[in-house]
Short mmCIF file of C-alpha atoms in Angstrom, two decimals:
data_model
loop_
_atom_site.label_atom_id
_atom_site.label_comp_id
_atom_site.label_asym_id
_atom_site.label_seq_id
_atom_site.Cartn_x
_atom_site.Cartn_y
_atom_site.Cartn_z
CA MET A 1 91.23 20.79 -186.07
CA LYS A 2 89.04 18.50 -184.22
CA LYS A 3 89.07 19.15 -180.20
CA PRO A 4 89.06 23.42 -180.09
CA VAL A 5 86.12 22.62 -182.26
CA LEU A 6 84.65 20.71 -179.61
CA ALA A 7 85.68 23.74 -177.16
CA LEU A 8 84.15 26.17 -178.48
CA LEU A 9 81.02 24.38 -179.22
CA SER A 10 80.61 23.63 -175.38
CA ILE A 11 81.64 27.26 -174.60
CA ILE A 12 78.00 27.89 -176.95
CA LEU A 13 75.32 25.48 -175.46
CA LEU A 14 76.29 26.70 -171.86
CA THR A 15 76.62 29.93 -173.04
CA ALA A 16 73.31 29.08 -173.88
CA GLY A 17 71.20 27.13 -171.38
CA CYS A 18 72.59 30.35 -169.00
CA SER A 19 71.61 33.17 -170.46
CA GLN A 20 67.85 31.45 -170.26
CA ARG A 21 67.66 32.88 -166.88
CA PRO A 22 67.26 35.88 -165.96
CA ALA A 23 70.43 37.81 -164.46
CA ALA A 24 71.23 37.57 -160.96
CA THR A 25 70.16 41.53 -160.82
CA THR A 26 66.67 39.86 -160.94
CA LYS A 27 63.58 40.15 -159.55
CA ILE A 28 62.32 36.87 -159.49
CA PRO A 29 59.04 36.49 -157.39
CA LEU A 30 57.09 34.15 -155.38
CA THR A 31 55.13 31.18 -157.13
CA SER A 32 51.55 30.39 -156.33
CA ALA A 33 50.13 28.07 -158.05
CA HIS A 34 46.57 28.40 -159.09
CA ARG A 35 45.05 25.36 -157.42
CA GLY A 36 48.11 23.67 -156.67
CA ALA A 37 50.20 21.57 -159.50
CA ALA A 38 47.20 21.89 -161.76
CA THR A 39 48.14 20.97 -165.23
CA ILE A 40 49.77 17.68 -163.46
CA ALA A 41 48.45 16.35 -161.38
CA PRO A 42 44.54 17.17 -159.95
CA GLU A 43 43.58 20.37 -158.83
CA ASN A 44 43.25 20.91 -155.35
CA THR A 45 45.16 16.81 -154.48
CA MET A 46 46.92 15.60 -152.45
CA ALA A 47 49.08 15.31 -155.95
CA SER A 48 49.12 17.73 -156.90
CA VAL A 49 50.72 19.23 -153.10
CA ASP A 50 52.99 16.70 -153.84
CA SER A 51 53.78 17.86 -157.62
CA CYS A 52 54.44 21.57 -155.82
CA ILE A 53 56.64 19.73 -153.26
CA LYS A 54 58.93 18.82 -155.92
CA TYR A 55 59.32 22.42 -158.28
CA GLY A 56 59.96 24.49 -155.05
CA VAL A 57 56.88 25.87 -155.65
CA GLY A 58 56.52 28.65 -152.76
CA ASN A 59 52.83 29.16 -152.56
CA ILE A 60 49.96 26.67 -153.24
CA GLU A 61 46.34 28.98 -153.70
CA CYS A 62 43.71 26.39 -152.61
CA ASP A 63 39.93 27.50 -152.33
CA VAL A 64 38.20 27.03 -149.06
CA CYS A 65 34.09 25.45 -148.89
CA ILE A 66 32.43 23.72 -145.57
CA SER A 67 30.49 20.42 -145.96
CA LYS A 68 27.11 19.59 -144.01
CA ASP A 69 29.46 19.01 -140.94
CA SER A 70 31.72 21.52 -140.30
CA VAL A 71 34.91 21.17 -141.73
CA PHE A 72 36.76 22.80 -143.97
CA TYR A 73 38.16 21.15 -147.61
CA VAL A 74 40.06 22.24 -150.25
CA LEU A 75 37.91 22.63 -153.26
CA HIS A 76 37.06 24.98 -156.44
CA ASP A 77 33.68 24.64 -156.84
CA SER A 78 30.95 24.75 -155.02
CA THR A 79 30.40 21.08 -156.37
CA LEU A 80 31.06 17.68 -156.60
CA ASP A 81 29.92 17.07 -159.46
CA ARG A 82 32.90 18.20 -162.42
CA THR A 83 36.54 17.08 -159.87
CA THR A 84 35.38 13.58 -158.05
CA ASN A 85 32.38 11.46 -158.80
CA GLY A 86 30.17 12.70 -156.40
CA THR A 87 27.24 15.11 -157.03
CA GLY A 88 25.78 17.60 -155.74
CA ALA A 89 27.64 20.84 -153.09
CA ILE A 90 29.32 20.15 -150.96
CA SER A 91 27.56 21.40 -148.09
CA GLN A 92 25.35 18.84 -148.31
CA TRP A 93 27.62 15.55 -147.67
CA LEU A 94 29.35 14.56 -144.24
CA SER A 95 32.52 14.24 -143.87
CA THR A 96 32.59 10.98 -143.57
CA ASP A 97 30.96 10.02 -147.04
CA ILE A 98 33.46 13.17 -148.90
CA ASP A 99 36.03 11.09 -147.93
CA THR A 100 34.98 8.10 -149.77
CA LEU A 101 35.04 9.92 -152.60
CA ASP A 102 37.14 10.03 -155.66
CA ALA A 103 38.80 12.79 -156.68
CA GLY A 104 41.44 11.68 -159.69
CA SER A 105 39.91 9.01 -162.08
CA TRP A 106 38.51 12.68 -163.80
CA PHE A 107 42.55 13.72 -164.91
CA ALA A 108 44.15 10.19 -164.46
CA PRO A 109 43.41 6.82 -164.79
CA ARG A 110 46.63 6.90 -162.31
CA PHE A 111 45.19 9.64 -160.14
CA ALA A 112 42.77 6.98 -159.20
CA GLY A 113 42.27 7.32 -155.35
CA GLN A 114 43.12 10.80 -154.31
CA ARG A 115 40.44 12.34 -152.49
CA VAL A 116 39.04 15.52 -151.54
CA LEU A 117 41.81 17.54 -149.53
CA ARG A 118 41.09 18.60 -146.21
CA LEU A 119 42.41 21.98 -145.24
CA THR A 120 44.11 20.44 -142.02
CA ASP A 121 46.30 17.73 -144.30
CA LEU A 122 46.98 21.06 -146.84
CA LEU A 123 47.81 23.28 -143.38
CA ARG A 124 50.55 20.22 -142.03
CA LYS A 125 51.35 19.54 -145.27
CA ALA A 126 52.03 22.84 -145.93
CA LYS A 127 54.23 23.71 -142.76
CA GLU A 128 56.20 20.04 -143.28
CA HIS A 129 57.68 21.60 -146.53
CA GLY A 130 58.27 25.56 -145.36
CA LEU A 131 54.99 26.35 -147.92
CA ARG A 132 52.79 29.72 -148.32
CA ILE A 133 49.44 28.71 -148.89
CA THR A 134 46.67 31.62 -150.58
CA ILE A 135 43.08 30.63 -148.86
CA ASP A 136 40.96 31.33 -151.05
CA TYR A 137 37.35 31.44 -148.68
CA ARG A 138 34.09 29.99 -150.79
CA ASN A 139 32.39 30.10 -147.84
CA GLY A 140 31.87 29.35 -143.95
CA GLY A 141 32.45 30.39 -140.94
CA LEU A 142 35.56 33.08 -140.75
CA HIS A 143 36.30 31.95 -137.26
CA GLN A 144 36.34 28.38 -137.15
CA LEU A 145 38.43 28.91 -140.28
CA LEU A 146 40.83 31.13 -138.68
CA ASN A 147 41.08 29.80 -134.76
CA LEU A 148 41.80 26.07 -137.43
CA ILE A 149 45.22 28.15 -139.10
CA LYS A 150 46.11 29.44 -135.74
CA ASP A 151 45.67 25.90 -134.11
CA GLU A 152 47.77 24.32 -137.41
CA GLY A 153 50.54 27.37 -136.52
CA MET A 154 50.12 28.42 -139.52
CA LEU A 155 48.92 32.28 -139.65
CA GLU A 156 51.98 33.89 -140.20
CA ASN A 157 52.40 31.35 -143.20
CA CYS A 158 48.93 32.22 -145.56
CA ASN A 159 47.10 34.64 -147.35
CA PHE A 160 43.36 35.47 -146.78
CA THR A 161 41.42 36.84 -150.02
CA PHE A 162 38.38 36.64 -150.72
CA SER A 163 35.31 36.98 -153.89
CA LYS A 164 32.92 39.39 -151.99
CA GLU A 165 34.32 42.57 -150.28
CA TYR A 166 31.43 42.48 -147.34
CA HIS A 167 33.46 39.35 -146.17
CA ALA A 168 37.20 40.77 -146.49
CA LYS A 169 35.91 43.17 -144.61
CA CYS A 170 35.09 40.89 -141.57
CA PHE A 171 38.19 39.33 -141.94
CA ARG A 172 39.90 42.08 -141.94
CA LYS A 173 38.65 42.92 -138.10
CA MET A 174 38.67 39.95 -136.61
CA ALA A 175 42.06 39.83 -138.00
CA PRO A 176 43.92 42.93 -137.60
CA GLU A 177 47.35 41.92 -137.16
CA VAL A 178 47.17 39.43 -140.32
CA ARG A 179 49.06 41.53 -142.69
CA THR A 180 48.32 39.12 -145.93
CA LEU A 181 45.52 39.76 -146.63
CA GLN A 182 44.85 40.01 -150.56
CA ALA A 183 42.30 42.50 -152.58
CA TYR A 184 41.86 42.45 -156.24
CA ILE A 185 42.45 45.36 -158.22
CA LYS A 186 40.68 46.23 -161.52
CA SER A 187 42.91 49.56 -163.43
CA GLU A 188 45.41 51.82 -162.33
CA LYS A 189 42.58 54.90 -159.93
CA ASP A 190 40.53 52.45 -157.88
CA ILE A 191 44.05 51.85 -155.57
CA GLU A 192 42.85 54.49 -153.40
CA HIS A 193 39.74 53.35 -153.18
CA VAL A 194 40.18 49.71 -152.93
CA VAL A 195 43.44 50.16 -150.68
CA LYS A 196 40.92 52.74 -148.17
CA GLU A 197 37.84 50.87 -147.69
CA LEU A 198 39.72 46.82 -147.37
CA HIS A 199 43.26 48.25 -146.05
CA PRO A 200 44.83 45.26 -148.42
CA ASP A 201 48.39 43.96 -148.13
CA ILE A 202 48.27 43.16 -151.77
CA ALA A 203 47.01 43.78 -154.81
CA VAL A 204 46.01 41.13 -157.30
CA VAL A 205 46.02 41.98 -160.56
CA TRP A 206 45.73 40.73 -163.88
CA ILE A 207 48.87 40.92 -165.50
CA ASP A 208 47.13 42.46 -169.30
CA SER A 209 46.20 45.31 -166.73
CA LEU A 210 50.26 46.07 -165.09
CA THR A 211 52.18 48.29 -166.09
CA PRO A 212 55.34 50.76 -164.21
CA GLN A 213 53.26 53.13 -163.12
CA PHE A 214 50.37 51.17 -161.52
CA VAL A 215 52.80 49.11 -159.82
CA LYS A 216 54.87 52.30 -159.45
CA LYS A 217 51.60 53.30 -156.55
CA CYS A 218 51.50 49.98 -155.16
CA ARG A 219 54.13 50.84 -153.96
CA GLU A 220 53.65 54.89 -152.93
CA HIS A 221 50.16 52.71 -150.60
CA ASN A 222 52.93 50.40 -149.59
CA LEU A 223 51.43 46.88 -151.17
CA GLN A 224 52.75 43.73 -152.22
CA VAL A 225 51.36 42.91 -156.01
CA LEU A 226 50.01 39.97 -157.24
CA ALA A 227 50.40 39.42 -160.83
CA LEU A 228 47.61 37.43 -162.40
CA VAL A 229 48.72 34.98 -165.16
CA LEU A 230 46.49 32.32 -165.77
CA GLY A 231 45.21 30.35 -168.63
CA LEU A 232 46.59 27.21 -170.02
CA ASP A 233 47.66 28.87 -172.60
CA ASP A 234 51.29 29.16 -173.62
CA LYS A 235 51.82 32.52 -170.85
CA THR A 236 56.12 33.19 -171.90
CA GLU A 237 55.20 37.06 -172.76
CA GLU A 238 52.79 37.27 -169.21
CA ASN A 239 55.86 35.65 -168.12
CA GLN A 240 58.05 38.36 -168.36
CA LYS A 241 56.88 41.17 -168.32
CA ALA A 242 55.71 39.97 -164.26
CA VAL A 243 59.39 40.16 -163.94
CA ASP A 244 60.33 42.87 -165.83
CA LEU A 245 57.91 44.64 -163.76
CA GLY A 246 59.61 43.40 -159.91
CA VAL A 247 55.98 41.28 -158.65
CA ASP A 248 56.21 40.14 -155.62
CA ILE A 249 53.82 37.21 -155.56
CA ILE A 250 52.80 35.89 -159.51
CA ALA A 251 49.93 33.22 -160.31
CA THR A 252 50.52 30.20 -162.57
CA ASP A 253 48.68 26.89 -163.77
CA HIS A 254 52.01 25.98 -165.25
CA PRO A 255 54.52 26.84 -161.71
CA GLU A 256 56.37 24.52 -162.44
CA LYS A 257 57.21 25.88 -165.89
CA PHE A 258 58.37 29.43 -164.13
CA ILE A 259 60.02 27.73 -161.34
CA MET A 260 62.29 25.70 -164.40
CA LYS A 261 62.43 28.95 -166.32
CA TYR A 262 63.04 31.55 -162.77
CA GLY A 263 64.18 29.50 -160.46
CA LYS A 264 63.08 30.53 -156.94
CA PRO A 265 61.98 34.15 -155.26
CA SER A 266 65.00 36.69 -154.77
CA ILE A 267 65.75 37.30 -151.28
#
């Protein structure tokens, strides 16, 4: 009697394991890692990028700002205080000095020696591993930024987002050929206004605001939909909602957990 019981138990366990993955027909969104894999490695560092590569993340979101001598870096804050052993605005530091800072010890001792990541190094790493990058622009010359990305051969593999409408409009005029401009849309009634003013390609929407009708209206305006599911608390329900709504991209602070449950994007 033992063998049939064991066989039945194996079938039950196998079925349970498979049920955790979505059906083959379910559309799986592209996972965008907010500041990299920032819950398992220090944000916006090469260690965080390497963790994304390990888990098969398809897109890394990063914040871009500029040094005193016009070198672009990946840093969320305008100052160095929170995530490095430096102090003050990064815009007041020379790149040669920024490159000596420790950007990992604040997170955990084992990450001591991680550096503030230059955008150039991130772009090259992304190109090597077939990653997309979302550029969250903070400051610096837009022409210089675009030229840098073009020189690295990554323009077609970058999305762009701007917190200020003025910068988004400038970007659209400078690079009308780029079809990956993202724009924040708070509610369904704002879609037409944002489309008219900014001509975006991707609607960025907080998951709590998304509804089937919201997604449908975005599609009617030829917009992809990026769902913001950010925060360090449990996002199981929000993640499932994003998948059920068929969004194109999900921005998350837990990219490794999302991919382990849902897998990589549908082709």
